[in-house]
Amino acid sequence: MGKPNYHVSGNRGKGYSVKREGAERISAHVRTKAEAVKLAKQFCGNKGGGEVRIHGKDGKITDSDTVPKGNNPCPPRDKVM
């Protein structure tokens, strides 16, 4: 299974939704686009990294951000800095 992608889209003046690609239900619904992007990046990082795709009013992708893998509190011993 590949890394998850999350999509941020507006809901006709009722806020913004964050949804994992391929999911039936939304992951979060918030008031502002900035909050939605922040949450999408957090979700993506927690799942091992991936892409956050931001949609405009017309539904087309306007921006895309690559999110690296999240911080692991217990990294492998050979990877410790």
Short mmCIF file of C-alpha atoms in Angstrom, two decimals:
data_model
loop_
_atom_site.label_atom_id
_atom_site.label_comp_id
_atom_site.label_asym_id
_atom_site.label_seq_id
_atom_site.Cartn_x
_atom_site.Cartn_y
_atom_site.Cartn_z
CA MET A 1 0.00 0.00 0.00
CA GLY A 2 1.34 3.44 -0.94
CA LYS A 3 1.56 6.50 1.22
CA PRO A 4 -1.77 8.21 1.88
CA ASN A 5 -2.76 11.40 0.11
CA TYR A 6 -5.09 13.90 1.74
CA HIS A 7 -7.33 16.41 -0.04
CA VAL A 8 -8.48 19.81 1.29
CA SER A 9 -11.60 21.27 -0.28
CA GLY A 10 -14.17 23.97 0.49
CA ASN A 11 -17.82 23.27 1.28
CA ARG A 12 -19.86 26.13 -0.24
CA GLY A 13 -19.13 28.70 2.44
CA LYS A 14 -19.54 26.23 5.30
CA GLY A 15 -15.85 25.63 5.99
CA TYR A 16 -13.27 23.18 4.67
CA SER A 17 -13.01 19.41 4.65
CA VAL A 18 -9.98 17.14 4.94
CA LYS A 19 -10.41 13.73 3.34
CA ARG A 20 -8.01 10.83 2.80
CA GLU A 21 -7.84 9.74 -0.83
CA GLY A 22 -10.12 6.76 -1.41
CA ALA A 23 -12.07 7.22 1.85
CA GLU A 24 -15.84 7.54 1.87
CA ARG A 25 -16.07 9.88 4.87
CA ILE A 26 -14.17 13.08 5.64
CA SER A 27 -11.41 13.03 8.26
CA ALA A 28 -12.09 16.54 9.58
CA HIS A 29 -14.25 19.62 8.97
CA VAL A 30 -12.95 23.04 10.07
CA ARG A 31 -13.76 26.73 9.51
CA THR A 32 -10.61 27.95 7.75
CA LYS A 33 -8.45 26.72 4.91
CA ALA A 34 -5.29 27.22 7.00
CA GLU A 35 -6.65 24.92 9.73
CA ALA A 36 -7.60 22.31 7.13
CA VAL A 37 -4.14 22.36 5.52
CA LYS A 38 -2.46 22.10 8.93
CA LEU A 39 -4.60 19.10 9.90
CA ALA A 40 -4.09 17.40 6.54
CA LYS A 41 -0.31 17.73 6.89
CA GLN A 42 -0.49 16.36 10.43
CA PHE A 43 -2.62 13.37 9.38
CA CYS A 44 -0.33 12.69 6.44
CA GLY A 45 2.82 12.83 8.58
CA ASN A 46 1.29 10.48 11.14
CA LYS A 47 0.57 7.93 8.40
CA GLY A 48 4.16 7.90 7.11
CA GLY A 49 4.18 10.90 4.78
CA GLY A 50 2.53 11.52 1.43
CA GLU A 51 0.88 14.36 -0.49
CA VAL A 52 -1.56 17.07 0.62
CA ARG A 53 -3.58 18.35 -2.32
CA ILE A 54 -5.47 21.63 -1.99
CA HIS A 55 -8.50 22.21 -4.21
CA GLY A 56 -9.84 25.55 -5.39
CA LYS A 57 -13.47 26.66 -5.67
CA ASP A 58 -13.79 24.98 -9.06
CA GLY A 59 -12.64 21.63 -7.63
CA LYS A 60 -9.33 21.59 -9.47
CA ILE A 61 -6.07 21.07 -7.57
CA THR A 62 -4.44 24.47 -7.00
CA ASP A 63 -1.52 23.41 -4.79
CA SER A 64 0.20 20.25 -3.63
CA ASP A 65 2.63 19.74 -0.75
CA THR A 66 4.80 16.71 -0.04
CA VAL A 67 4.81 15.79 3.63
CA PRO A 68 7.72 13.77 5.04
CA LYS A 69 7.33 10.96 7.53
CA GLY A 70 6.44 12.23 11.02
CA ASN A 71 8.87 12.36 13.92
CA ASN A 72 9.38 8.97 15.52
CA PRO A 73 9.84 9.27 19.30
CA CYS A 74 11.80 5.98 19.30
CA PRO A 75 14.05 5.99 16.20
CA PRO A 76 16.13 2.89 15.37
CA ARG A 77 19.51 2.87 17.12
CA ASP A 78 21.44 3.01 13.86
CA LYS A 79 19.57 6.22 12.85
CA VAL A 80 20.15 8.19 16.08
CA MET A 81 21.82 11.56 15.48
#
